[in-house]
Amino acid sequence: MLRPDKRVHKLIISSTSHFIGEYENDDLLITHAWPSLQNRTQISVGLTENPYSRNYFAVVFKIAPSENDKRNQVEFPYYDWFGEFVCIYLSILFGKRFDYHGLIETNGFFFLPDTLRVSSPIRYPNIGVNSHKPRKDLEIELNLSNFKSLEPLLFGKVDRRTVSITNAAGKFYLRSIRLFEIEPELAFLDLVTCGEVLSNYYQYTDEELYDQQLRGQFTEMENKLDNGADICRNVKSRLYQVRRRYALTITRLLNSYFFQNTESLEGFASLKPDDIEKRVKASYDLRSLYVHEGIRIGNWLDPEYFMNEVQVGIPVVESKTLKKLLCLTPTYVGMERIMRFCLLRFLHSNGIPIDSRLEQD
């Protein structure tokens, strides 16, 4: 039987980083897709950190037969989404860029993948998401076999809400990595949105969400107004406190271990625990300034040669508000490291064991 098995699906993904090993179980295989021997240049280019580094992998998965298969009915489910999810999970685990290039075999048919060429070289081959080195925080070896730790996400061993939050937040995280080279402003916005999605998972008390003045006003309404309790509930339901939820979630997911493992080459340019809350709030305010007032951020959040996680100078901009927020907001390097660590800690605390160091308060 030379025709493709309708239940076996194959797709191609790639990364700017170099990986070893492979992952395999009964229903999923992630392994290397090698260039032809006539394309030796592609092999050598993918082995070192450089603007053209690119390595390809095949993802093969098998699904159980459906009822329509048993009845010999025609059914063509669409599995492109699975390729994107594999890229999302790999990017969270390893902190690296992954791109999806399309299916090559599905539903008993062969397909042409999307273009495997990258239109332009990457600007920052040495940055954490593109480099060939493990990320410094957990130092997870760039070995595809480590994908095993994420099996609960794929095989229904955690609750659906955890999976849906991971998928949504991870999608913004991965899109940010892909956009950073060409649209750094939009890449920054996606990182903030990633944190906002994570914040929707958690429930907070009134004491955590509202300041003392606002809580006092709620108490006064409850005591002095007819149906005061109902009025308070209605008001609270409209006060989403998105910024507060975002800041609470991010600062609580970052633990002391996070700050001990900076990727900045200079200590003065790294994130510190004593002002992280101010910096996280500033990142949300900067996003709001861009979205609601159209004030451009430009390239002020790009990393310098020593991979600074915070601004090391004063941005030259006319707006005093923008200048203040740019001084406080982490650079893209800092924001990316923050969001990936939060994603990892979110997974680890929800039934997906990754590393015991994620348990530290």
CSV table of C-alpha atoms in Angstrom, one decimal:
chain,number,residue,atom,x,y,z
A,1,MET,CA,0.0,0.0,0.0
A,2,LEU,CA,1.8,3.1,-1.2
A,3,ARG,CA,-1.0,5.6,-0.8
A,4,PRO,CA,-1.0,7.7,2.4
A,5,ASP,CA,-2.9,6.4,5.4
A,6,LYS,CA,-5.9,8.8,5.9
A,7,ARG,CA,-5.3,8.7,9.6
A,8,VAL,CA,-1.6,9.8,9.4
A,9,HIS,CA,-0.8,13.5,8.9
A,10,LYS,CA,2.5,15.1,8.2
A,11,LEU,CA,3.6,18.7,8.3
A,12,ILE,CA,6.8,20.8,8.3
A,13,ILE,CA,7.9,23.4,10.9
A,14,SER,CA,11.2,25.2,11.3
A,15,SER,CA,13.3,27.1,13.8
A,16,THR,CA,16.0,29.7,13.7
A,17,SER,CA,17.7,27.7,16.5
A,18,HIS,CA,19.6,24.4,16.3
A,19,PHE,CA,18.1,21.3,18.0
A,20,ILE,CA,19.2,17.7,18.6
A,21,GLY,CA,17.2,14.6,19.3
A,22,GLU,CA,13.6,13.8,18.5
A,23,TYR,CA,10.3,13.2,20.3
A,24,GLU,CA,8.2,10.1,19.7
A,25,ASN,CA,5.3,8.3,21.2
A,26,ASP,CA,2.6,6.1,19.6
A,27,ASP,CA,0.6,9.0,18.1
A,28,LEU,CA,3.1,11.8,17.6
A,29,LEU,CA,6.6,12.2,16.1
A,30,ILE,CA,8.7,15.3,15.9
A,31,THR,CA,12.0,14.7,14.1
A,32,HIS,CA,14.5,16.4,11.8
A,33,ALA,CA,13.7,17.1,8.1
A,34,TRP,CA,17.1,17.2,6.4
A,35,PRO,CA,18.1,19.2,3.4
A,36,SER,CA,19.2,17.2,0.3
A,37,LEU,CA,22.9,16.3,0.0
A,38,GLN,CA,23.1,18.7,-2.9
A,39,ASN,CA,22.1,21.5,-0.5
A,40,ARG,CA,25.1,21.3,1.8
A,41,THR,CA,25.0,25.1,2.3
A,42,GLN,CA,21.6,24.8,4.1
A,43,ILE,CA,23.0,22.2,6.5
A,44,SER,CA,26.0,24.3,7.4
A,45,VAL,CA,24.1,27.5,7.7
A,46,GLY,CA,21.7,25.9,10.2
A,47,LEU,CA,24.5,24.7,12.5
A,48,THR,CA,25.7,28.2,13.6
A,49,GLU,CA,24.1,31.4,14.9
A,50,ASN,CA,23.8,33.7,11.9
A,51,PRO,CA,21.2,35.8,10.1
A,52,TYR,CA,20.3,32.9,7.8
A,53,SER,CA,20.1,30.1,10.3
A,54,ARG,CA,17.1,27.9,9.8
A,55,ASN,CA,16.5,24.2,10.7
A,56,TYR,CA,13.5,22.1,9.6
A,57,PHE,CA,11.5,19.4,11.4
A,58,ALA,CA,8.8,17.0,10.4
A,59,VAL,CA,5.8,16.5,12.6
A,60,VAL,CA,3.9,13.3,12.1
A,61,PHE,CA,0.7,12.5,14.0
A,62,LYS,CA,-2.0,9.8,13.9
A,63,ILE,CA,-5.6,10.2,14.8
A,64,ALA,CA,-8.2,7.5,15.7
A,65,PRO,CA,-10.7,6.5,13.0
A,66,SER,CA,-13.9,8.5,13.1
A,67,GLU,CA,-17.4,7.2,12.8
A,68,ASN,CA,-17.5,8.5,9.2
A,69,ASP,CA,-14.5,6.3,8.4
A,70,LYS,CA,-16.4,3.3,9.6
A,71,ARG,CA,-19.4,4.2,7.5
A,72,ASN,CA,-17.1,4.9,4.4
A,73,GLN,CA,-18.4,8.5,4.4
A,74,VAL,CA,-16.2,11.3,2.9
A,75,GLU,CA,-14.8,13.6,5.6
A,76,PHE,CA,-11.8,16.0,5.3
A,77,PRO,CA,-11.0,17.5,8.7
A,78,TYR,CA,-8.6,20.4,8.6
A,79,TYR,CA,-5.4,19.9,10.6
A,80,ASP,CA,-3.4,23.1,10.0
A,81,TRP,CA,-4.3,24.2,13.5
A,82,PHE,CA,-2.3,21.3,14.9
A,83,GLY,CA,0.9,22.6,13.3
A,84,GLU,CA,0.5,26.0,14.9
A,85,PHE,CA,-0.2,24.5,18.3
A,86,VAL,CA,3.0,22.4,18.1
A,87,CYS,CA,4.9,25.5,17.3
A,88,ILE,CA,3.3,27.4,20.2
A,89,TYR,CA,4.1,24.7,22.7
A,90,LEU,CA,7.7,24.3,21.5
A,91,SER,CA,8.3,28.0,21.6
A,92,ILE,CA,7.0,28.2,25.2
A,93,LEU,CA,9.1,25.3,26.4
A,94,PHE,CA,12.4,26.2,24.7
A,95,GLY,CA,11.9,30.0,24.3
A,96,LYS,CA,12.7,29.8,20.6
A,97,ARG,CA,11.1,30.9,17.4
A,98,PHE,CA,9.2,28.3,15.4
A,99,ASP,CA,7.4,28.7,12.1
A,100,TYR,CA,4.8,26.5,10.5
A,101,HIS,CA,5.1,25.7,6.8
A,102,GLY,CA,2.1,23.6,6.1
A,103,LEU,CA,0.9,20.0,5.6
A,104,ILE,CA,2.6,17.7,3.2
A,105,GLU,CA,0.4,14.7,3.8
A,106,THR,CA,-3.2,14.6,5.2
A,107,ASN,CA,-6.5,12.8,4.7
A,108,GLY,CA,-4.9,10.4,2.3
A,109,PHE,CA,-3.6,13.1,0.0
A,110,PHE,CA,-0.2,14.7,-0.7
A,111,PHE,CA,0.2,18.4,-0.4
A,112,LEU,CA,2.8,21.0,-1.2
A,113,PRO,CA,4.0,22.8,1.9
A,114,ASP,CA,4.0,26.6,2.1
A,115,THR,CA,7.3,28.2,1.0
A,116,LEU,CA,10.2,27.1,3.1
A,117,ARG,CA,12.3,30.1,2.3
A,118,VAL,CA,12.6,33.0,4.6
A,119,SER,CA,12.3,36.3,2.8
A,120,SER,CA,14.8,38.2,4.8
A,121,PRO,CA,17.6,37.4,7.3
A,122,ILE,CA,17.0,37.8,11.0
A,123,ARG,CA,18.5,41.0,12.6
A,124,TYR,CA,19.3,39.5,16.0
A,125,PRO,CA,20.7,35.9,15.6
A,126,ASN,CA,22.2,36.1,19.1
A,127,ILE,CA,19.0,37.1,20.9
A,128,GLY,CA,17.5,34.5,23.2
A,129,VAL,CA,14.6,33.5,20.9
A,130,ASN,CA,17.0,32.9,17.9
A,131,SER,CA,20.2,31.7,19.5
A,132,HIS,CA,21.5,28.2,19.5
A,133,LYS,CA,21.9,28.2,23.2
A,134,PRO,CA,19.4,27.1,25.9
A,135,ARG,CA,17.6,30.0,27.6
A,136,LYS,CA,19.5,30.9,30.7
A,137,ASP,CA,16.6,30.7,33.2
A,138,LEU,CA,15.9,27.0,33.2
A,139,GLU,CA,18.6,26.0,30.7
A,140,ILE,CA,16.3,23.4,29.1
A,141,GLU,CA,18.5,21.6,26.6
A,142,LEU,CA,17.6,22.2,23.0
A,143,ASN,CA,16.7,18.5,22.5
A,144,LEU,CA,13.3,17.7,21.0
A,145,SER,CA,12.9,14.8,23.4
A,146,ASN,CA,12.1,17.4,26.1
A,147,PHE,CA,8.8,18.0,24.5
A,148,LYS,CA,7.6,15.0,26.6
A,149,SER,CA,7.0,17.3,29.5
A,150,LEU,CA,4.2,19.0,27.6
A,151,GLU,CA,2.3,15.7,26.8
A,152,PRO,CA,-0.5,16.6,29.3
A,153,LEU,CA,-1.4,19.5,27.0
A,154,LEU,CA,-1.9,17.3,24.0
A,155,PHE,CA,-3.4,14.2,25.5
A,156,GLY,CA,-6.2,15.6,27.7
A,157,LYS,CA,-4.5,15.2,31.1
A,158,VAL,CA,-5.2,18.8,32.3
A,159,ASP,CA,-8.5,20.8,32.4
A,160,ARG,CA,-9.8,22.5,29.3
A,161,ARG,CA,-9.5,26.0,30.8
A,162,THR,CA,-5.7,25.5,31.3
A,163,VAL,CA,-5.4,24.3,27.7
A,164,SER,CA,-7.4,27.2,26.3
A,165,ILE,CA,-5.6,29.9,28.2
A,166,THR,CA,-2.2,28.3,27.2
A,167,ASN,CA,-3.3,28.2,23.6
A,168,ALA,CA,-4.5,31.8,23.5
A,169,ALA,CA,-1.6,33.4,25.5
A,170,GLY,CA,0.9,31.2,23.7
A,171,LYS,CA,-0.4,32.3,20.3
A,172,PHE,CA,0.3,35.9,21.2
A,173,TYR,CA,3.7,35.0,22.6
A,174,LEU,CA,4.8,33.1,19.5
A,175,ARG,CA,3.4,35.8,17.1
A,176,SER,CA,5.4,38.4,19.0
A,177,ILE,CA,8.6,36.4,18.4
A,178,ARG,CA,7.8,36.2,14.7
A,179,LEU,CA,6.9,39.9,14.4
A,180,PHE,CA,9.8,41.3,16.4
A,181,GLU,CA,12.2,41.4,13.4
A,182,ILE,CA,9.8,43.4,11.2
A,183,GLU,CA,7.2,45.0,13.5
A,184,PRO,CA,8.7,45.6,16.9
A,185,GLU,CA,5.8,47.8,18.1
A,186,LEU,CA,3.2,45.1,17.3
A,187,ALA,CA,5.5,42.5,18.8
A,188,PHE,CA,5.5,44.4,22.1
A,189,LEU,CA,1.7,44.8,22.1
A,190,ASP,CA,1.4,41.0,21.6
A,191,LEU,CA,3.5,40.3,24.7
A,192,VAL,CA,1.3,42.6,26.8
A,193,THR,CA,-1.8,40.8,25.4
A,194,CYS,CA,-0.2,37.5,26.3
A,195,GLY,CA,0.0,38.6,30.0
A,196,GLU,CA,-3.6,40.0,29.8
A,197,VAL,CA,-4.8,36.6,28.6
A,198,LEU,CA,-3.0,34.8,31.5
A,199,SER,CA,-4.6,37.2,34.0
A,200,ASN,CA,-8.1,36.1,33.0
A,201,TYR,CA,-7.4,32.7,34.5
A,202,TYR,CA,-7.1,34.0,38.1
A,203,GLN,CA,-9.8,35.2,40.5
A,204,TYR,CA,-8.9,38.1,42.8
A,205,THR,CA,-10.6,39.5,46.0
A,206,ASP,CA,-11.9,43.0,46.4
A,207,GLU,CA,-8.9,43.8,48.6
A,208,GLU,CA,-6.5,42.8,45.8
A,209,LEU,CA,-8.4,44.6,43.0
A,210,TYR,CA,-9.6,47.8,44.6
A,211,ASP,CA,-7.7,50.4,46.6
A,212,GLN,CA,-8.7,51.5,50.0
A,213,GLN,CA,-10.6,54.6,48.8
A,214,LEU,CA,-12.7,52.6,46.3
A,215,ARG,CA,-13.5,49.9,48.8
A,216,GLY,CA,-14.6,52.6,51.3
A,217,GLN,CA,-17.0,54.0,48.6
A,218,PHE,CA,-18.4,50.6,48.0
A,219,THR,CA,-19.1,50.1,51.7
A,220,GLU,CA,-20.8,53.5,51.9
A,221,MET,CA,-23.0,52.6,49.0
A,222,GLU,CA,-24.0,49.3,50.5
A,223,ASN,CA,-24.9,51.0,53.8
A,224,LYS,CA,-26.6,54.2,52.7
A,225,LEU,CA,-28.4,53.3,49.4
A,226,ASP,CA,-31.5,51.2,48.9
A,227,ASN,CA,-30.5,48.0,47.3
A,228,GLY,CA,-26.9,49.0,48.0
A,229,ALA,CA,-25.5,45.5,47.7
A,230,ASP,CA,-27.0,45.0,44.3
A,231,ILE,CA,-25.8,48.4,43.1
A,232,CYS,CA,-22.2,47.6,44.3
A,233,ARG,CA,-22.3,44.3,42.5
A,234,ASN,CA,-23.4,46.0,39.3
A,235,VAL,CA,-20.7,48.6,39.6
A,236,LYS,CA,-18.0,46.0,40.3
A,237,SER,CA,-19.1,44.0,37.3
A,238,ARG,CA,-18.3,47.0,35.1
A,239,LEU,CA,-15.0,47.8,36.7
A,240,TYR,CA,-12.9,45.1,35.0
A,241,GLN,CA,-9.7,46.4,36.5
A,242,VAL,CA,-7.8,44.9,33.6
A,243,ARG,CA,-4.5,46.8,34.3
A,244,ARG,CA,-4.6,45.7,38.0
A,245,ARG,CA,-5.3,42.1,37.1
A,246,TYR,CA,-2.5,42.1,34.6
A,247,ALA,CA,0.0,43.6,37.1
A,248,LEU,CA,-1.0,41.2,39.9
A,249,THR,CA,-0.8,38.2,37.6
A,250,ILE,CA,2.6,39.0,36.2
A,251,THR,CA,4.3,40.0,39.4
A,252,ARG,CA,3.0,36.9,41.2
A,253,LEU,CA,4.1,34.5,38.5
A,254,LEU,CA,7.6,35.9,38.6
A,255,ASN,CA,9.6,34.3,41.5
A,256,SER,CA,13.0,35.1,43.0
A,257,TYR,CA,14.6,32.5,40.7
A,258,PHE,CA,13.6,34.6,37.7
A,259,PHE,CA,15.7,37.5,38.8
A,260,GLN,CA,18.8,35.4,39.4
A,261,ASN,CA,19.2,34.4,35.8
A,262,THR,CA,19.2,37.5,33.6
A,263,GLU,CA,20.3,37.2,30.0
A,264,SER,CA,21.6,40.8,30.0
A,265,LEU,CA,25.3,41.0,29.7
A,266,GLU,CA,25.5,43.8,32.2
A,267,GLY,CA,24.0,43.7,35.7
A,268,PHE,CA,22.8,47.3,35.6
A,269,ALA,CA,20.7,46.6,32.6
A,270,SER,CA,18.8,43.6,34.0
A,271,LEU,CA,15.3,43.4,35.6
A,272,LYS,CA,15.2,43.7,39.4
A,273,PRO,CA,12.6,42.6,41.9
A,274,ASP,CA,12.3,45.9,43.8
A,275,ASP,CA,10.8,47.8,40.9
A,276,ILE,CA,9.2,45.1,38.8
A,277,GLU,CA,5.7,46.1,39.7
A,278,LYS,CA,6.2,49.6,38.4
A,279,ARG,CA,7.8,48.3,35.2
A,280,VAL,CA,4.9,45.8,34.6
A,281,LYS,CA,2.3,48.5,35.1
A,282,ALA,CA,4.3,50.8,32.8
A,283,SER,CA,4.2,48.2,30.0
A,284,TYR,CA,0.4,48.1,30.2
A,285,ASP,CA,0.2,51.9,30.2
A,286,LEU,CA,2.5,52.1,27.2
A,287,ARG,CA,0.4,49.6,25.3
A,288,SER,CA,-2.7,51.7,26.2
A,289,LEU,CA,-1.0,54.9,25.0
A,290,TYR,CA,-0.2,53.3,21.7
A,291,VAL,CA,-3.7,51.7,21.2
A,292,HIS,CA,-5.9,54.6,22.4
A,293,GLU,CA,-3.8,57.7,21.4
A,294,GLY,CA,-1.8,56.4,18.5
A,295,ILE,CA,1.5,57.5,20.0
A,296,ARG,CA,4.3,55.6,18.3
A,297,ILE,CA,6.8,53.6,20.3
A,298,GLY,CA,9.3,53.3,17.6
A,299,ASN,CA,12.4,51.2,18.2
A,300,TRP,CA,13.0,52.4,21.7
A,301,LEU,CA,12.4,48.9,23.1
A,302,ASP,CA,14.9,47.2,20.9
A,303,PRO,CA,17.8,45.6,22.7
A,304,GLU,CA,21.3,47.1,22.6
A,305,TYR,CA,24.4,45.0,22.0
A,306,PHE,CA,24.5,43.9,25.7
A,307,MET,CA,20.9,42.7,25.6
A,308,ASN,CA,19.6,45.2,28.1
A,309,GLU,CA,16.3,44.2,29.7
A,310,VAL,CA,15.6,47.8,30.8
A,311,GLN,CA,16.3,51.2,29.3
A,312,VAL,CA,19.9,52.4,30.0
A,313,GLY,CA,19.4,56.0,28.8
A,314,ILE,CA,16.7,58.6,28.4
A,315,PRO,CA,14.7,58.3,25.1
A,316,VAL,CA,14.7,61.4,23.1
A,317,VAL,CA,11.0,62.0,22.5
A,318,GLU,CA,8.8,65.1,22.8
A,319,SER,CA,6.0,63.6,24.9
A,320,LYS,CA,6.9,63.6,28.6
A,321,THR,CA,4.4,60.8,29.3
A,322,LEU,CA,5.9,58.6,26.6
A,323,LYS,CA,9.4,59.3,27.8
A,324,LYS,CA,8.5,58.3,31.4
A,325,LEU,CA,6.8,55.1,30.2
A,326,LEU,CA,9.7,54.2,27.9
A,327,CYS,CA,12.2,54.6,30.8
A,328,LEU,CA,10.1,52.3,33.0
A,329,THR,CA,8.9,49.7,30.5
A,330,PRO,CA,11.2,46.6,30.0
A,331,THR,CA,12.8,46.4,26.6
A,332,TYR,CA,11.6,43.7,24.2
A,333,VAL,CA,14.2,41.3,25.6
A,334,GLY,CA,12.9,41.9,29.2
A,335,MET,CA,9.3,41.6,28.2
A,336,GLU,CA,9.8,38.4,26.3
A,337,ARG,CA,11.7,36.8,29.1
A,338,ILE,CA,8.9,37.9,31.6
A,339,MET,CA,6.1,36.4,29.5
A,340,ARG,CA,7.8,33.2,28.8
A,341,PHE,CA,8.6,32.6,32.4
A,342,CYS,CA,5.0,33.4,33.4
A,343,LEU,CA,3.7,30.9,30.8
A,344,LEU,CA,6.1,28.2,32.1
A,345,ARG,CA,5.1,28.9,35.7
A,346,PHE,CA,1.4,28.9,34.8
A,347,LEU,CA,1.8,25.5,33.1
A,348,HIS,CA,3.9,24.1,36.0
A,349,SER,CA,1.3,25.1,38.6
A,350,ASN,CA,-1.5,23.6,36.6
A,351,GLY,CA,-0.5,19.9,36.3
A,352,ILE,CA,2.3,20.1,33.7
A,353,PRO,CA,5.6,19.6,35.6
A,354,ILE,CA,8.5,21.3,33.9
A,355,ASP,CA,11.1,22.2,36.5
A,356,SER,CA,11.1,22.3,40.3
A,357,ARG,CA,12.6,25.8,40.3
A,358,LEU,CA,9.3,27.1,39.0
A,359,GLU,CA,7.8,26.3,42.4
A,360,GLN,CA,9.8,28.9,44.4
A,361,ASP,CA,7.8,31.8,45.7
